Amino acid sequence: TQLLEQSPQFLSIQEGENLTVYCNSSSVFSSLQWYRQEPGEGPVLLVTVVTGGEVKKLKRLTFQFGDARKDSSLHITAAQPGDTGLYLCAGASHRAGNNRKLIWGLGTSLAVNP
Amino acid sequence: DTGVSQDPRHKITKRGQNVTFRCDPISEHNRLYWYRQTLGQGPEFLTYFQNEAQLEKSRLLSDRFSAERPKGSFSTLEIQRTEQGDSAMYLCASSLRGTSYEQYFGPGTRLTVT
């Protein structure tokens, strides 16, 4: 069974602090997505990483895909209250015949306090 | 707005009643997914369509759950004889084949079974 483990599960920080969220697996993924979800809404796609070692930036958010494509990280610089939400990672299976659905992490619930 | 839409946004029903939810995907997307999500957790895969064909259904899904996508466009998810344990957010997502499995979510339908 493929699993994606996210850590930490909960994070409460002050505005202006930096943070990193991790997404780890023993499986190889052909691509990995990061989503943010606000209460009562569906997840919103932030970024897709495809190549091992790839780094993508989205304003204050930096996403990295591990060299072996088994793990990823999300770093937020100078967090703001608007960053509050549930951050989810999801990986597309590398194995042939199992490439139609995403494997989801359980999420990191982030609260940024003003 | 050309995103994924879901109807209704909220549904309160009594135990034992049947409910049906509708999802309208992004028009050119041929893949459609249904998920269930409980508070603070990641999405749990329920079922997946490619065009009108239902290609996969979670083994966790009981026989009380059924989904259709009759013309390869909108989809419905029906829950028969609802139970209190069915209370959750039901999410629909769509994707376009060959786009690194990026999924675009609707706002969800919040089901409360009393």
Tab-separated table of C-alpha atoms in Angstrom:
chain	number	residue	atom	x	y	z
A	1	THR	CA	0.000	0.000	0.000
A	2	GLN	CA	1.353	3.372	-0.974
A	3	LEU	CA	1.331	6.012	1.710
A	4	LEU	CA	2.192	9.669	1.916
A	5	GLU	CA	3.090	10.870	5.380
A	6	GLN	CA	2.836	14.556	6.144
A	7	SER	CA	4.471	16.289	9.052
A	8	PRO	CA	3.771	18.068	11.195
A	9	GLN	CA	0.068	17.302	11.471
A	10	PHE	CA	-0.645	20.604	13.220
A	11	LEU	CA	1.323	23.844	13.253
A	12	SER	CA	0.498	27.104	15.023
A	13	ILE	CA	2.892	30.001	14.480
A	14	GLN	CA	3.067	33.782	14.726
A	15	GLU	CA	2.839	36.078	11.725
A	16	GLY	CA	6.267	36.629	10.180
A	17	GLU	CA	7.732	33.262	11.109
A	18	ASN	CA	9.036	30.736	8.601
A	19	LEU	CA	7.891	27.132	8.412
A	20	THR	CA	8.429	23.921	6.491
A	21	VAL	CA	5.943	21.130	5.864
A	22	TYR	CA	7.145	17.697	4.785
A	23	CYS	CA	5.593	14.990	2.648
A	24	ASN	CA	7.373	11.625	2.690
A	25	SER	CA	6.906	8.201	1.152
A	26	SER	CA	8.823	5.024	0.453
A	27	SER	CA	7.266	4.988	-3.030
A	28	VAL	CA	8.325	6.808	-6.160
A	29	PHE	CA	5.857	9.249	-7.700
A	30	SER	CA	5.720	10.456	-11.278
A	31	SER	CA	4.433	13.807	-10.047
A	32	LEU	CA	3.344	15.399	-6.815
A	33	GLN	CA	0.842	18.147	-6.145
A	34	TRP	CA	0.390	20.518	-3.221
A	35	TYR	CA	-3.050	21.853	-2.377
A	36	ARG	CA	-4.378	24.335	0.185
A	37	GLN	CA	-7.857	23.977	1.604
A	38	GLU	CA	-9.828	26.506	3.631
A	39	PRO	CA	-12.681	25.447	5.944
A	40	GLY	CA	-15.850	24.556	4.072
A	41	GLU	CA	-14.197	24.695	0.649
A	42	GLY	CA	-12.539	22.241	-1.718
A	43	PRO	CA	-8.755	21.949	-2.046
A	44	VAL	CA	-7.100	24.453	-4.388
A	45	LEU	CA	-4.123	23.330	-6.438
A	46	LEU	CA	-0.964	25.311	-5.623
A	47	VAL	CA	1.736	23.571	-7.632
A	48	THR	CA	2.761	20.390	-9.428
A	49	VAL	CA	6.337	19.093	-9.327
A	50	VAL	CA	7.458	16.480	-11.795
A	51	THR	CA	11.254	16.288	-11.987
A	52	GLY	CA	13.467	14.962	-9.190
A	53	GLY	CA	15.188	17.870	-7.440
A	54	GLU	CA	12.778	20.393	-8.929
A	55	VAL	CA	12.184	23.621	-7.026
A	56	LYS	CA	9.205	25.870	-7.697
A	57	LYS	CA	8.374	29.198	-6.107
A	58	LEU	CA	4.983	30.786	-5.689
A	59	LYS	CA	5.474	34.170	-4.024
A	60	ARG	CA	6.508	33.313	-0.425
A	61	LEU	CA	5.996	29.571	-0.943
A	62	THR	CA	8.851	27.321	-2.095
A	63	PHE	CA	8.171	23.745	-3.143
A	64	GLN	CA	10.832	21.085	-3.613
A	65	PHE	CA	10.595	17.564	-5.021
A	66	GLY	CA	13.164	15.108	-3.690
A	67	ASP	CA	15.878	13.821	-5.996
A	68	ALA	CA	14.422	10.301	-5.849
A	69	ARG	CA	10.849	11.609	-6.275
A	70	LYS	CA	9.783	10.020	-2.985
A	71	ASP	CA	9.386	13.148	-0.917
A	72	SER	CA	8.590	16.836	-1.096
A	73	SER	CA	8.659	19.910	1.083
A	74	LEU	CA	6.790	23.185	1.261
A	75	HIS	CA	8.541	26.162	2.835
A	76	ILE	CA	6.671	29.352	3.669
A	77	THR	CA	8.652	32.504	4.343
A	78	ALA	CA	7.252	35.243	6.572
A	79	ALA	CA	3.896	33.541	7.099
A	80	GLN	CA	0.765	35.666	7.081
A	81	PRO	CA	-2.698	34.998	8.541
A	82	GLY	CA	-3.967	34.445	4.996
A	83	ASP	CA	-1.739	31.368	4.783
A	84	THR	CA	-3.913	29.637	7.379
A	85	GLY	CA	-5.438	26.425	6.077
A	86	LEU	CA	-4.994	22.710	5.514
A	87	TYR	CA	-2.036	21.901	3.275
A	88	LEU	CA	-2.317	18.614	1.414
A	89	CYS	CA	0.192	16.763	-0.714
A	90	ALA	CA	-0.882	14.190	-3.293
A	91	GLY	CA	1.251	11.952	-5.458
A	92	ALA	CA	0.610	10.270	-8.790
A	93	SER	CA	1.750	6.640	-8.672
A	94	HIS	CA	4.792	5.704	-10.681
A	95	ARG	CA	3.677	2.110	-11.096
A	96	ALA	CA	2.128	1.085	-14.403
A	97	GLY	CA	-1.543	0.187	-14.188
A	98	ASN	CA	-2.095	2.327	-11.116
A	99	ASN	CA	-1.792	5.754	-12.597
A	100	ARG	CA	-5.337	7.018	-12.563
A	101	LYS	CA	-5.690	8.363	-9.053
A	102	LEU	CA	-3.691	10.326	-6.527
A	103	ILE	CA	-2.317	9.080	-3.235
A	104	TRP	CA	-3.175	11.664	-0.596
A	105	GLY	CA	-1.460	12.705	2.596
A	106	LEU	CA	-3.565	13.442	5.683
A	107	GLY	CA	-2.671	17.115	5.613
A	108	THR	CA	-0.949	19.719	7.762
A	109	SER	CA	-3.264	22.117	9.516
A	110	LEU	CA	-1.553	25.524	9.697
A	111	ALA	CA	-2.698	28.417	11.842
A	112	VAL	CA	-0.894	31.748	11.496
A	113	ASN	CA	-1.707	34.071	14.365
A	114	PRO	CA	-1.585	37.858	13.865
B	1	ASP	CA	-17.164	30.745	-13.726
B	2	THR	CA	-15.824	27.654	-15.537
B	3	GLY	CA	-14.626	25.723	-12.494
B	4	VAL	CA	-16.067	22.569	-10.964
B	5	SER	CA	-19.481	23.101	-9.402
B	6	GLN	CA	-21.355	20.975	-6.891
B	7	ASP	CA	-24.945	21.038	-5.770
B	8	PRO	CA	-26.170	21.298	-3.101
B	9	ARG	CA	-23.485	22.915	-0.941
B	10	HIS	CA	-25.151	21.673	2.233
B	11	LYS	CA	-27.560	18.816	2.908
B	12	ILE	CA	-29.150	17.847	6.206
B	13	THR	CA	-31.063	14.596	6.200
B	14	LYS	CA	-32.483	12.105	8.635
B	15	ARG	CA	-30.971	8.678	9.068
B	16	GLY	CA	-32.433	6.217	6.593
B	17	GLN	CA	-33.200	8.751	3.882
B	18	ASN	CA	-31.624	8.721	0.417
B	19	VAL	CA	-29.597	11.677	-0.853
B	20	THR	CA	-28.198	12.576	-4.269
B	21	PHE	CA	-25.412	15.016	-5.046
B	22	ARG	CA	-24.493	16.497	-8.409
B	23	CYS	CA	-21.115	17.489	-9.811
B	24	ASP	CA	-20.459	19.486	-12.980
B	25	PRO	CA	-16.788	19.205	-13.961
B	26	ILE	CA	-14.717	21.605	-16.038
B	27	SER	CA	-16.153	21.143	-19.513
B	28	GLU	CA	-13.134	19.752	-21.347
B	29	HIS	CA	-12.053	17.437	-18.512
B	30	ASN	CA	-12.670	13.767	-19.222
B	31	ARG	CA	-11.800	12.430	-15.750
B	32	LEU	CA	-14.046	12.871	-12.724
B	33	TYR	CA	-13.423	11.801	-9.131
B	34	TRP	CA	-15.524	11.619	-6.003
B	35	TYR	CA	-13.939	11.875	-2.565
B	36	ARG	CA	-15.152	11.942	1.004
B	37	GLN	CA	-13.430	14.079	3.618
B	38	THR	CA	-13.885	14.336	7.353
B	39	LEU	CA	-12.743	17.286	9.424
B	40	GLY	CA	-8.980	17.844	9.394
B	41	GLN	CA	-8.253	14.803	7.231
B	42	GLY	CA	-7.185	14.394	3.623
B	43	PRO	CA	-9.639	13.365	0.906
B	44	GLU	CA	-10.605	9.672	0.833
B	45	PHE	CA	-11.025	8.285	-2.685
B	46	LEU	CA	-14.503	6.937	-3.481
B	47	THR	CA	-14.712	6.435	-7.227
B	48	TYR	CA	-13.366	7.563	-10.596
B	49	PHE	CA	-14.793	8.018	-14.094
B	50	GLN	CA	-13.078	8.392	-17.410
B	51	ASN	CA	-15.733	9.841	-19.694
B	52	GLU	CA	-18.882	7.833	-18.880
B	53	ALA	CA	-17.063	4.703	-17.700
B	54	GLN	CA	-16.676	4.098	-13.963
B	55	LEU	CA	-13.179	2.639	-13.868
B	56	GLU	CA	-12.554	2.253	-10.175
B	57	LYS	CA	-14.534	2.130	-6.970
B	58	SER	CA	-13.049	2.077	-3.496
B	59	ARG	CA	-13.427	-1.177	-1.596
B	60	LEU	CA	-14.342	0.983	1.372
B	61	LEU	CA	-17.496	2.057	-0.436
B	62	SER	CA	-20.526	0.119	0.680
B	63	ASP	CA	-23.325	-0.985	-1.627
B	64	ARG	CA	-25.372	1.967	-0.375
B	65	PHE	CA	-23.211	4.282	-2.474
B	66	SER	CA	-23.612	4.553	-6.232
B	67	ALA	CA	-22.311	7.006	-8.783
B	68	GLU	CA	-23.134	7.685	-12.394
B	69	ARG	CA	-21.846	9.818	-15.223
B	70	PRO	CA	-24.339	8.972	-17.941
B	71	LYS	CA	-23.156	11.199	-20.774
B	72	GLY	CA	-19.589	11.735	-19.719
B	73	SER	CA	-20.354	15.225	-18.459
B	74	PHE	CA	-21.999	15.771	-15.049
B	75	SER	CA	-22.004	13.076	-12.385
B	76	THR	CA	-24.296	12.140	-9.509
B	77	LEU	CA	-23.448	10.405	-6.253
B	78	GLU	CA	-26.328	8.733	-4.415
B	79	ILE	CA	-26.274	7.448	-0.871
B	80	GLN	CA	-29.128	5.166	0.080
B	81	ARG	CA	-30.362	4.564	3.647
B	82	THR	CA	-28.009	7.169	5.077
B	83	GLU	CA	-26.268	6.525	8.389
B	84	GLN	CA	-24.770	9.004	10.843
B	85	GLY	CA	-21.319	7.784	9.824
B	86	ASP	CA	-21.970	9.120	6.312
B	87	SER	CA	-21.770	12.687	7.629
B	88	ALA	CA	-18.824	14.263	5.837
B	89	MET	CA	-17.804	16.628	3.052
B	90	TYR	CA	-18.244	15.035	-0.370
B	91	LEU	CA	-15.817	16.454	-2.908
B	92	CYS	CA	-15.810	16.198	-6.663
B	93	ALA	CA	-12.741	16.827	-8.786
B	94	SER	CA	-11.985	16.722	-12.483
B	95	SER	CA	-8.832	16.442	-14.518
B	96	LEU	CA	-7.674	16.291	-18.101
B	97	ARG	CA	-5.828	13.200	-19.244
B	98	GLY	CA	-2.148	13.843	-19.755
B	99	THR	CA	-1.814	16.811	-17.393
B	100	SER	CA	0.304	15.203	-14.675
B	101	TYR	CA	-2.840	14.163	-12.828
B	102	GLU	CA	-3.656	17.665	-11.599
B	103	GLN	CA	-7.122	17.648	-10.138
B	104	TYR	CA	-9.425	20.627	-9.795
B	105	PHE	CA	-11.937	20.486	-7.006
B	106	GLY	CA	-15.420	21.796	-6.526
B	107	PRO	CA	-16.507	23.493	-3.285
B	108	GLY	CA	-17.929	20.257	-1.899
B	109	THR	CA	-21.271	19.173	-0.465
B	110	ARG	CA	-21.446	19.068	3.321
B	111	LEU	CA	-23.733	16.196	4.408
B	112	THR	CA	-25.120	16.019	7.925
B	113	VAL	CA	-27.118	12.933	8.885
B	114	THR	CA	-29.204	13.386	12.026
